[in-house]
Each structure stands twice: as C-alpha cells, then as structure tokens.
Short mmCIF file of C-alpha atoms and ligand atoms in Angstrom, two decimals:
data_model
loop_
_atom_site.label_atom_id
_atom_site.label_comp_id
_atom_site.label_asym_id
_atom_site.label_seq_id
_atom_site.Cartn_x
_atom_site.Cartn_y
_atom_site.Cartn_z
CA UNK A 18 -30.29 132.70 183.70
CA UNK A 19 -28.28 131.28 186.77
CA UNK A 20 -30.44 132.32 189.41
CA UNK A 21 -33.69 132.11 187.43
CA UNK A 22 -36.47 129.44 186.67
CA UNK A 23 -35.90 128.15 183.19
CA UNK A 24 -37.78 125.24 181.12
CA UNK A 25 -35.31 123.11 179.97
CA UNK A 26 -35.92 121.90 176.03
CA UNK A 27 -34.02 119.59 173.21
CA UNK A 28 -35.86 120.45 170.23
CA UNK A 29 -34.76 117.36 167.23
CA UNK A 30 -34.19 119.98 164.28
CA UNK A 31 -34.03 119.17 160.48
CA UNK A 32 -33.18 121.91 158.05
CA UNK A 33 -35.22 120.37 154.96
CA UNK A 34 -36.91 117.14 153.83
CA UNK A 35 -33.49 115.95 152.71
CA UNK A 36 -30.65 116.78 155.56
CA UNK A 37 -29.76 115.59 158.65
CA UNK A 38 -31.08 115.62 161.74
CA UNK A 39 -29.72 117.20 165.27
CA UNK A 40 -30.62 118.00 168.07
CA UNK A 41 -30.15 121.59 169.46
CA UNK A 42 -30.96 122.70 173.36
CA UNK A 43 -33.14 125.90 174.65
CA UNK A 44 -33.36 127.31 178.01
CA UNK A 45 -36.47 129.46 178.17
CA UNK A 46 -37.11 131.80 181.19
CA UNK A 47 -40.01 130.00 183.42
CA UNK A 48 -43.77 131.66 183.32
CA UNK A 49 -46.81 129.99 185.26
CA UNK A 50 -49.01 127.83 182.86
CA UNK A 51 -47.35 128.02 179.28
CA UNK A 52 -48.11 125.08 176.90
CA UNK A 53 -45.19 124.21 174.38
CA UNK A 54 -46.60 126.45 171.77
CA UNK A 55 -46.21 129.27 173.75
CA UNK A 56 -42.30 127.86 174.15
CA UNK A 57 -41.76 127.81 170.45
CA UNK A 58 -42.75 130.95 170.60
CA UNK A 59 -40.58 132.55 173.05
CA UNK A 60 -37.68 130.70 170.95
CA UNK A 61 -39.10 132.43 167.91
CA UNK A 62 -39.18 136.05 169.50
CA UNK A 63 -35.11 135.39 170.43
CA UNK A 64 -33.84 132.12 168.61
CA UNK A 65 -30.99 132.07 170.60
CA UNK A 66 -29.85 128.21 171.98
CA UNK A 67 -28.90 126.82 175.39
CA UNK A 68 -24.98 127.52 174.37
CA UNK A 69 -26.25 131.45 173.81
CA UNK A 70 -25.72 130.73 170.49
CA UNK A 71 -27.80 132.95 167.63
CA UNK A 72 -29.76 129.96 165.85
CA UNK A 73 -32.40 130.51 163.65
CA UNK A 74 -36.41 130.04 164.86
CA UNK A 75 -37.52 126.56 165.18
CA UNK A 76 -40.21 125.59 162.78
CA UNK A 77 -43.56 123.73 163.56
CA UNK A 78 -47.30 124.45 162.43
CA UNK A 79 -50.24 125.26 164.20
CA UNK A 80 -53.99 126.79 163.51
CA UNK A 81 -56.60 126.28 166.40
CA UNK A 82 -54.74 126.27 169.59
CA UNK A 83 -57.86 124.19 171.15
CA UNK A 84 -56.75 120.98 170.15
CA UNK A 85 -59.34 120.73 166.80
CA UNK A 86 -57.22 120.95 163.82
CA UNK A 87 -54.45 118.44 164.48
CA UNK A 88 -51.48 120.39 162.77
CA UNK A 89 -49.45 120.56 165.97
CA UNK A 90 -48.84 117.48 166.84
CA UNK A 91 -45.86 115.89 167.59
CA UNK A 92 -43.68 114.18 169.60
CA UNK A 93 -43.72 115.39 173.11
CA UNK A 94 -41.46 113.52 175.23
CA UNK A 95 -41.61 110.53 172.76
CA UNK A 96 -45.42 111.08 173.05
CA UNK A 97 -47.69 111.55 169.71
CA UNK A 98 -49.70 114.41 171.15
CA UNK A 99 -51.03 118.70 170.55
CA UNK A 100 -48.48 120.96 171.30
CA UNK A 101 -51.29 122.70 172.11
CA UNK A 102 -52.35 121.15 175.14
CA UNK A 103 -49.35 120.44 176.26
CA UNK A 104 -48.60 121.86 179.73
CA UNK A 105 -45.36 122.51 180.67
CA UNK A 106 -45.84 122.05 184.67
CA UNK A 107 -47.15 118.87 183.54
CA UNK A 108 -44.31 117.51 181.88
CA UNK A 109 -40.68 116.50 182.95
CA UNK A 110 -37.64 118.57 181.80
CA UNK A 111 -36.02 118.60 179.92
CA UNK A 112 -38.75 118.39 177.54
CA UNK A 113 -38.13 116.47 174.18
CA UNK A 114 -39.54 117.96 171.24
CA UNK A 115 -40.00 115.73 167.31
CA UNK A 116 -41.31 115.44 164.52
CA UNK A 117 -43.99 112.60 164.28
CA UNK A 118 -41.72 109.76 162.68
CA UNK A 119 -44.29 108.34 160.61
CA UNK A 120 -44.63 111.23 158.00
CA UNK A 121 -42.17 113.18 156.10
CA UNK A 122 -40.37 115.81 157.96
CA UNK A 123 -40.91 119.01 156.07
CA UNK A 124 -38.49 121.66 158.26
CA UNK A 125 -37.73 121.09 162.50
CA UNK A 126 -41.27 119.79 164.09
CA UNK A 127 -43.19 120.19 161.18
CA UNK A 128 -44.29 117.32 158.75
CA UNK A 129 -46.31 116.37 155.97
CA UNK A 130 -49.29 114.72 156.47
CA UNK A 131 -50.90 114.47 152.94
CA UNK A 132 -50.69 110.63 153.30
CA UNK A 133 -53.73 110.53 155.76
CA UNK A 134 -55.63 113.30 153.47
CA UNK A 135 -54.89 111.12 150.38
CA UNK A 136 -56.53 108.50 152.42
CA UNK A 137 -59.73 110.37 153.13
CA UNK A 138 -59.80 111.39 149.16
CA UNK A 139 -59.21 106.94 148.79
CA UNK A 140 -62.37 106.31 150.93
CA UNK A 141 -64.09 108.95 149.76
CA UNK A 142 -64.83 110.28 153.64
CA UNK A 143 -67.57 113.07 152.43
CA UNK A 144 -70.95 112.90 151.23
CA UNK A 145 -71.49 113.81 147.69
CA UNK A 146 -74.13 116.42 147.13
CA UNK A 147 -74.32 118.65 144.63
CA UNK A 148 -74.32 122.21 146.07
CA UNK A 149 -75.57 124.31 143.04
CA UNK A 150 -79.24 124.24 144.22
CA UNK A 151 -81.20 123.77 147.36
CA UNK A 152 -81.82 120.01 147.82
CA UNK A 153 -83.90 120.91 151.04
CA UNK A 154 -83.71 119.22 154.10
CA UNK A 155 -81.83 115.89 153.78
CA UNK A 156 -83.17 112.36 155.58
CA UNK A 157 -83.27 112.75 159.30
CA UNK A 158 -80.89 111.65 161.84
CA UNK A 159 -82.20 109.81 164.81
CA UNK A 160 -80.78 111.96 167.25
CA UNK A 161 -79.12 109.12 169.19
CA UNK A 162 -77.15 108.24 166.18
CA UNK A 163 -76.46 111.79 165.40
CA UNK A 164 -74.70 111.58 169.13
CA UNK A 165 -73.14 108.73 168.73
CA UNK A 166 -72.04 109.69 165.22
CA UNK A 167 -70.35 112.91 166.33
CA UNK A 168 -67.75 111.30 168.64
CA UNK A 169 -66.58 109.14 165.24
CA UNK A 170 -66.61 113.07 163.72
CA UNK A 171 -64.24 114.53 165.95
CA UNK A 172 -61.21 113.18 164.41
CA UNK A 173 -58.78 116.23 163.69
CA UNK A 174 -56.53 114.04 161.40
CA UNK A 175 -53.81 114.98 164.26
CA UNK A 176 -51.71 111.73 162.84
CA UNK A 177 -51.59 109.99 166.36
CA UNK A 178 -53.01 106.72 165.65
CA UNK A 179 -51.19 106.18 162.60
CA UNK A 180 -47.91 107.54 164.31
CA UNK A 181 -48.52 104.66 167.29
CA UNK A 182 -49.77 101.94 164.57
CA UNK A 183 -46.76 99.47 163.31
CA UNK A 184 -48.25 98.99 160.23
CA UNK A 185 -48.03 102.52 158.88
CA UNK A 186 -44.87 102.70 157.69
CA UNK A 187 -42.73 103.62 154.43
CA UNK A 188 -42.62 100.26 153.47
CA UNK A 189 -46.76 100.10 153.44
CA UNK A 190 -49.75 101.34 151.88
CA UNK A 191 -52.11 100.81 154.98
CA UNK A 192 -54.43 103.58 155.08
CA UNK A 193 -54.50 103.68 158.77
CA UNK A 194 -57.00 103.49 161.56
CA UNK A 195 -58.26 107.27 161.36
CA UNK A 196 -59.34 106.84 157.75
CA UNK A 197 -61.24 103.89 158.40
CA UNK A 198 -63.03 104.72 161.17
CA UNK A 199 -64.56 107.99 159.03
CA UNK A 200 -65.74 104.82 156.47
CA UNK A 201 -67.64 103.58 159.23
CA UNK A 202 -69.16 107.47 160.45
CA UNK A 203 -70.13 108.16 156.63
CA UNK A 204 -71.75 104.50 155.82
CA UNK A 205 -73.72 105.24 158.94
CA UNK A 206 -74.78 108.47 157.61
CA UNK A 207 -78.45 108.40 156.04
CA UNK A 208 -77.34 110.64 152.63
CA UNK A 209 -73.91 109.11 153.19
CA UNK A 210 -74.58 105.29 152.82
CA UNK A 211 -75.39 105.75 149.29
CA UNK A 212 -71.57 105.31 148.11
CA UNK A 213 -71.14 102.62 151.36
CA UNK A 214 -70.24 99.98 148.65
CA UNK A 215 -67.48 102.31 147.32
CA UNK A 216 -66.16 102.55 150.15
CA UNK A 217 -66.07 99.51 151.49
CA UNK A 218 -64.85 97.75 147.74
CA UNK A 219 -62.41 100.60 148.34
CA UNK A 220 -61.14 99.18 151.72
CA UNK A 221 -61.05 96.00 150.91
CA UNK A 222 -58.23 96.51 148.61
CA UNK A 223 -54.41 96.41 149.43
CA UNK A 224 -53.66 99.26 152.01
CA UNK A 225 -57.07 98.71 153.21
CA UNK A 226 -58.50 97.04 156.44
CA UNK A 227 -56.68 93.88 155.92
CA UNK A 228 -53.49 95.86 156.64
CA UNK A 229 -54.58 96.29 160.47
CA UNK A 230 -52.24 94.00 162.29
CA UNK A 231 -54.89 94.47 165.39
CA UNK A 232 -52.09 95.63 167.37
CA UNK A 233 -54.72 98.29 169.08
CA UNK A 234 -51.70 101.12 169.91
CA UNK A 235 -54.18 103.50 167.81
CA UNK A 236 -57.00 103.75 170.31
CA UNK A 237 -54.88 103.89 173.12
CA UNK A 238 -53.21 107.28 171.87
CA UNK A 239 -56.20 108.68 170.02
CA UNK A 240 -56.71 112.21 171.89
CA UNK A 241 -60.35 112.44 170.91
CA UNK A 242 -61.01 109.17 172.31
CA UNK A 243 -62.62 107.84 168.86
CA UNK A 244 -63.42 103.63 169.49
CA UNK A 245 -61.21 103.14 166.77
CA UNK A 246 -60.75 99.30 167.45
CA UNK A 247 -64.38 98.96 167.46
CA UNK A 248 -64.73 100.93 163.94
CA UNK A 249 -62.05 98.48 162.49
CA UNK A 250 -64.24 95.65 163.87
CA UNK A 251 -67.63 97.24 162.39
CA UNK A 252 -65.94 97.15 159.32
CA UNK A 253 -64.56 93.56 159.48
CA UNK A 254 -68.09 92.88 159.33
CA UNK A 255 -69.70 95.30 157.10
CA UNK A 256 -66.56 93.81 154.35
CA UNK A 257 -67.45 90.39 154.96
CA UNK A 258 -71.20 91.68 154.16
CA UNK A 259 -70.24 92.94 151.47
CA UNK A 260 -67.72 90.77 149.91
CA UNK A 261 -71.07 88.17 150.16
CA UNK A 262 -72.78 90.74 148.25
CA UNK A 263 -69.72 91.00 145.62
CA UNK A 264 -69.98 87.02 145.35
CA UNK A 265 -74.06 86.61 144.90
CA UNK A 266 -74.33 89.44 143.06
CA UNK A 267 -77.97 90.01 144.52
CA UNK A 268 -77.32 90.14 148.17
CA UNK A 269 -79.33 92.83 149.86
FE1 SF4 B 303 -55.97 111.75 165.60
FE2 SF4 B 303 -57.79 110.11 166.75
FE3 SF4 B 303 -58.22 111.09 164.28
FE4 SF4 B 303 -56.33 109.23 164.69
S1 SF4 B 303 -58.54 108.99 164.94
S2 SF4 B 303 -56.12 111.07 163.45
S3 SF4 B 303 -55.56 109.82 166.70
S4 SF4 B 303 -58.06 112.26 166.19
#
C-alpha cells in the first residue's frame, strides 16, 4: 500500500469479557465517503493487520445504520458516538477505535448494555395496556405536547450520556440520565401518568435522581439532542411534589 491512500486505524481489541486488552493497527485502502462501519467491514472481508499479519475480524454490533438503534456506539477518537455516522474524511488519522468504558466489554468494540435496559424495566419506561382487546382510541395528545414529547422519544439507548456522566460507574447504582429523562416523557403521557407515582417513588430511591452529581457532560454528548439537564430538573420537582404527597398522604 506504499503508493496508495490508506485510512490509518488502532482498533483497542479484547478477546472476551475476562482477558486483556491490546491494541492492534489496520491500514485500509482509502474510498471517498466511508463511515467506520464500512471500515470494520473491509477488516472483516480480509482481517489482516497493519504488520500484514492474518488476525482474526474485529467484533462490534450494529442494526440500523441511520443512527436509531444505538448498538454501534463507541468510542471514536475518545468520543462516545455511532459508528454509523461517523465519517472518515471527517475525522483525524489515525482513527482510535473502543469500547464504551462504562459497560462491560463483551468481545473488541462491542459491549453490554443491559444496565441501561434494566433501568428502563426499574422505571417502568412503557405504558401498561393490556393488548388482548381493542381499548379504542386512547386520551388525546395536544399536538404541541405530542411534538414536544417526541424529541424526549428519540432516545436510542446509544449509552452516550451515561458513558460521559461520572456518576455511572462500577462502583454505583445511578440509573443514569437517559432513563430518567423517559420518566419524565411517560409521566407526561396522558395513558402514561397513571403509574407517574411508581415511577417517581421508584426514582427517588438509591440509584435514582439523587445520584446526578449535576455535572451536565450528558447533554453535551447526547446525539439526539434530548434536554436531558432540563428532564433531571423536571423531575427534581415533580419528586419534591411527590415526596409532599408521600408525607400528607392526601396531596393532590
Ligand atoms: Fe443516547 Fe441521548 Fe438516549 Fe443518552 S439520552 S442514551 S445519549 S440518545
């Protein structure tokens, strides 16, 4: 590849949950417009390293490719981000591929992130129906909630915010920032609100919203843009509503 355009990658490698990490180079041959995906790729069709070595195909995990589901996220030049969207003539070589630090590494770039779905199971972040018979229409949704609503829907669980956040760690419980802010989308949600108290006794438990350390790193890395700091603060209120509630018995 001496006279040719290459894109220059160190790709942090870990052969199970349990051994070490290392780091291994790849020199890929240089097309127009390829996202790191379509690297990992390349290295999959011909796992071969920088050294020419044979190596065996790095692994990662992805679905969508459009930047909804979440599953390829990583680091990206020390970056939480989507693989997916992740253009290569927009980043500087060579490029430095991980595995998000905050959750179990399962093999290479790919990790476990059952900790944030065990947090939407905690919070309950659905709405309860039961599905074996037409309920008919359900309570309308002004449509200027229903707008702003959305935005608070388009979380992917990607793992970003609670990668950036300093209080989701090994050594806590906190829930993290994405699993709150879906509290605050399904209290506001007309067929939703009727397990708000759940939710909210839920949260104000250990691991809940008394964990945020307010640090704000979350919002700033969120990819969908979600006002994640303003959720938290919702919920500082809706809590201290509630915990009145808890106290009086009778509040309303
Ligand atoms: Fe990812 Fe944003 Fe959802 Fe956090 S809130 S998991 S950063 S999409």
């Amino acid at each position: 590849m001496a006279d040719q355009k290459v894109i220059r990658l160190s790709v942090k490698r870990q052969q199970d949950a349990d051994s070490k990490p290392y780091i291994e180079e790849f020199e890929i041959p240089y097309r127009p417009n390829m996202n790191v995906i379509s690297v990992l790729m390349e290295i999959r069709k011909n796992p071969v390293n920088a050294k020419g070595e044979k190596t065996t195909p790095v692994v990662w995990e992805n679905v969508c490719l459009e930047e909804v589901c979440g599953s390829c996220t990583m680091l990206i030049n020390g970056k939480p981000r989507q693989a997916c969207s992740a253009l290569i003539d927009q980043l500087e070589q060579p490029i430095h591929l991980a595995p998000l630090s905050t959750f179990p590494v399962v093999r290479d770039l790919q990790v476990d992130r059952q900790r944030m779905f065990d947090a939407l199971k905690r919070v309950k972040a659905w709405i309860p129906i039961d599905g074996t018979f037409n309920l008919g229409p359900g309570p309308r949704f002004p449509e200027k909630k229903r707008q702003w609503a959305y935005e608070l829907s388009k979380c992917m669980t990607c793992g970003c915010c609670l990668e950036a956040c300093p209080n989701v760690n090994d050594r806590s419980d906190f829930i993290g920032p994405a699993a709150l802010s879906q509290v605050r989308l399904f209290n506001a949600h007309p067929t939703g609100e009727m397990n708000k108290e759940e939710r909210l006794t839920t949260i104000m438990e250990a691991g809940g919203i008394n964990s945020c350390g307010n640090s704000q790193n979350c919002v700033q890395v969120c990819p969908k843009g979600i006002s994640l700091t303003t959720s938290i603060a919702d919920l500082y209120r809706q809590t201290t509503l509630q915990s009145f509630k808890n106290f009086f018995g009778s509040y309303k």
